[in-house]
Short mmCIF file of C-alpha atoms in Angstrom, two decimals:
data_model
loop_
_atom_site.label_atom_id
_atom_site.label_comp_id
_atom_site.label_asym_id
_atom_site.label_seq_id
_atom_site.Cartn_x
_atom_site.Cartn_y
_atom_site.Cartn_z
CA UNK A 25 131.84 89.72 100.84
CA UNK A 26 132.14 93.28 99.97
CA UNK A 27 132.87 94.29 103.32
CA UNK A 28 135.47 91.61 103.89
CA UNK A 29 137.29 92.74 100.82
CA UNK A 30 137.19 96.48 102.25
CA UNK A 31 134.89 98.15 100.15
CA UNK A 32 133.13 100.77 101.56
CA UNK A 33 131.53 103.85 100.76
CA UNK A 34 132.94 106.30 103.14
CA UNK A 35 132.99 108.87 100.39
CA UNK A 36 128.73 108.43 99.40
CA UNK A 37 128.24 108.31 102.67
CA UNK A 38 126.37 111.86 102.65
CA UNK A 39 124.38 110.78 99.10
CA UNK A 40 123.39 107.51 100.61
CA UNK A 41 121.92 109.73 103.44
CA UNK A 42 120.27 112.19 101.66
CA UNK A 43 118.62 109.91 99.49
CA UNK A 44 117.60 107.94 101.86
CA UNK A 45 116.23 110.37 103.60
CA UNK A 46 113.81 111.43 100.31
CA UNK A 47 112.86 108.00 99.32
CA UNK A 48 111.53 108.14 103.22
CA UNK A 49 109.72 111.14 102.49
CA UNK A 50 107.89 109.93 99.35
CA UNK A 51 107.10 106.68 101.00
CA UNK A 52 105.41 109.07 103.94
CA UNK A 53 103.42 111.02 101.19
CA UNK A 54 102.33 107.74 99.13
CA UNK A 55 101.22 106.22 102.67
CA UNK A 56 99.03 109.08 103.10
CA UNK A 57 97.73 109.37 99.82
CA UNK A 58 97.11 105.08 99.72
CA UNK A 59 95.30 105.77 102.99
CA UNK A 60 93.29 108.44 101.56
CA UNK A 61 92.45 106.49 98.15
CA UNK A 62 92.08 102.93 100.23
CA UNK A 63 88.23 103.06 99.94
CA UNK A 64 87.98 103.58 95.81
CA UNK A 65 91.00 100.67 95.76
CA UNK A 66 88.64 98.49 97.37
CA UNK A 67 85.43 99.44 95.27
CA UNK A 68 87.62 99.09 92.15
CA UNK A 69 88.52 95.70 93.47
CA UNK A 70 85.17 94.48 93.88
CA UNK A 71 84.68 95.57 90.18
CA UNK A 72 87.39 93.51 88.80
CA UNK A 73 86.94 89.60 87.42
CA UNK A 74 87.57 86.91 90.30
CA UNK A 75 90.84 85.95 90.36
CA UNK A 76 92.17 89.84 89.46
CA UNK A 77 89.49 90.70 92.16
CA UNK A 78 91.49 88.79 94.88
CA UNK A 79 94.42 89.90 93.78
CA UNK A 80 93.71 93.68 94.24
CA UNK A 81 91.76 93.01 97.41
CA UNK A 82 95.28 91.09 99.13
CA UNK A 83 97.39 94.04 97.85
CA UNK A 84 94.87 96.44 99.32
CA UNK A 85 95.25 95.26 102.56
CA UNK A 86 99.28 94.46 102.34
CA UNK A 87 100.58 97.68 100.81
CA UNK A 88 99.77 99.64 103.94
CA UNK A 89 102.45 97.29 105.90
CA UNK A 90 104.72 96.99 102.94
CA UNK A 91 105.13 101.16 102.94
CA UNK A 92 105.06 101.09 106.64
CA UNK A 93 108.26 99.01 106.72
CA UNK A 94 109.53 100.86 103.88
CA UNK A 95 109.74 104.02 106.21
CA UNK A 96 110.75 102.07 109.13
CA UNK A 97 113.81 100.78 107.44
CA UNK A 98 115.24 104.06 106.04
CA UNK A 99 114.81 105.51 109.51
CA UNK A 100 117.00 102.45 110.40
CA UNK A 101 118.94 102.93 107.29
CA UNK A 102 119.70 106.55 108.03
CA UNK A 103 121.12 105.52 111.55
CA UNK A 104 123.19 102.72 110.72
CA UNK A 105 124.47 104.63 107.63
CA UNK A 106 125.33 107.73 110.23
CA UNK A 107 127.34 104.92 112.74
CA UNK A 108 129.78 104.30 110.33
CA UNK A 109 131.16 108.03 111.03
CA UNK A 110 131.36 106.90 115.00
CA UNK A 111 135.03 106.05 116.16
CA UNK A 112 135.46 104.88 119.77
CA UNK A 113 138.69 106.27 121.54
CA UNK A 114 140.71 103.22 123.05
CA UNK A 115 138.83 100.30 121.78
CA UNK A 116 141.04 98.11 120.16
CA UNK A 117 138.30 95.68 117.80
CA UNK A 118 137.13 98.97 116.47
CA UNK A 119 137.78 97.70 112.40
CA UNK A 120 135.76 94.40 113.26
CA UNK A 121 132.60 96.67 114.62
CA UNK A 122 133.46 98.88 111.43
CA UNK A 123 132.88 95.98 109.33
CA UNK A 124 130.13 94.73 111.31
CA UNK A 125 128.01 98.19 110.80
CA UNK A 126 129.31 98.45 107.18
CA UNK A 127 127.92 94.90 106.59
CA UNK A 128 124.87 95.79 108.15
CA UNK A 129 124.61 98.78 105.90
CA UNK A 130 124.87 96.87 102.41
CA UNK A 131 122.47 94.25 104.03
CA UNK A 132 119.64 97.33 104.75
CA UNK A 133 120.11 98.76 101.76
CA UNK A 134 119.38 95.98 99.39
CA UNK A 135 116.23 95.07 101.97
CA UNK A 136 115.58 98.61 100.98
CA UNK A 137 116.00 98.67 97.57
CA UNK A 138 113.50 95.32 97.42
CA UNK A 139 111.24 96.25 99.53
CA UNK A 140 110.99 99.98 97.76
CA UNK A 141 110.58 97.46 94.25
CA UNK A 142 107.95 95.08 95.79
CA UNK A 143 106.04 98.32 96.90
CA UNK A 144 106.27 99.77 93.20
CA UNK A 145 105.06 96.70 91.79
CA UNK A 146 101.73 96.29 93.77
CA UNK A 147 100.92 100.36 93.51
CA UNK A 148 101.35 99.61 89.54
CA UNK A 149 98.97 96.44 89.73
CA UNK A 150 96.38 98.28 92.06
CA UNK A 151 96.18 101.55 89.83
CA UNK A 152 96.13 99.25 86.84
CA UNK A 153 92.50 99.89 84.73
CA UNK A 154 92.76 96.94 82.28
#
């Protein structure tokens, strides 16, 4: 809808990149500090009351896919985000692949912007103590 109505972000296009490109980074450092901590997640797991016990123990084993995607769709992100700068000499359906790759783009982004939530949530329920 936004893209059919020509909204774009031509001008962000460098801010969208860059951050991006850090919320990558972080996800790459909390991957490799979830791997390093994975063994006291699971011990405080088996701690916890049954059905908080289960809980902990699914989000143990899901959050190292869940950041893995993460990093796999900025990388993705990044790419698709840099395609919108790309103009083909003599193609003639060059504003339909425009709005193809700029549709793409808000699509990624909100995939992004879930994904990054659903990852914040389940790192705040496995570090929870209560």
């Amino acid at each position: 809808m936004l893209t059919y109505k020509g909204y774009g972000f031509d001008d962000q296009l460098g801010n969208l990149i860059t951050a991006t490109s850090i919320f990558g980074g972080f996800l790459f450092n909390l991957l490799a500090i979830i791997y390093s901590q994975i063994d006291s997640l699971k011990k405080d797991a088996e701690k916890e009351e049954d059905e908080l016990k289960k809980i902990k123990e699914k989000f143990v084993k899901e959050i190292h896919i869940n950041i893995s995607f993460c990093i796999v769709l900025s990388i993705i992100l990044v790419i698709t985000l840099l395609m919108t700068t790309i103009e083909i000499p003599k193609f003639e359906f060059q504003w339909i692949l425009k709005k193809i790759i700029i549709g793409v783009n808000y699509f990624l982004m909100i995939l992004f912007m879930l994904t990054l939530l659903m990852v914040l949530n389940r790192v705040y329920i496995l570090l929870k103590k209560e």
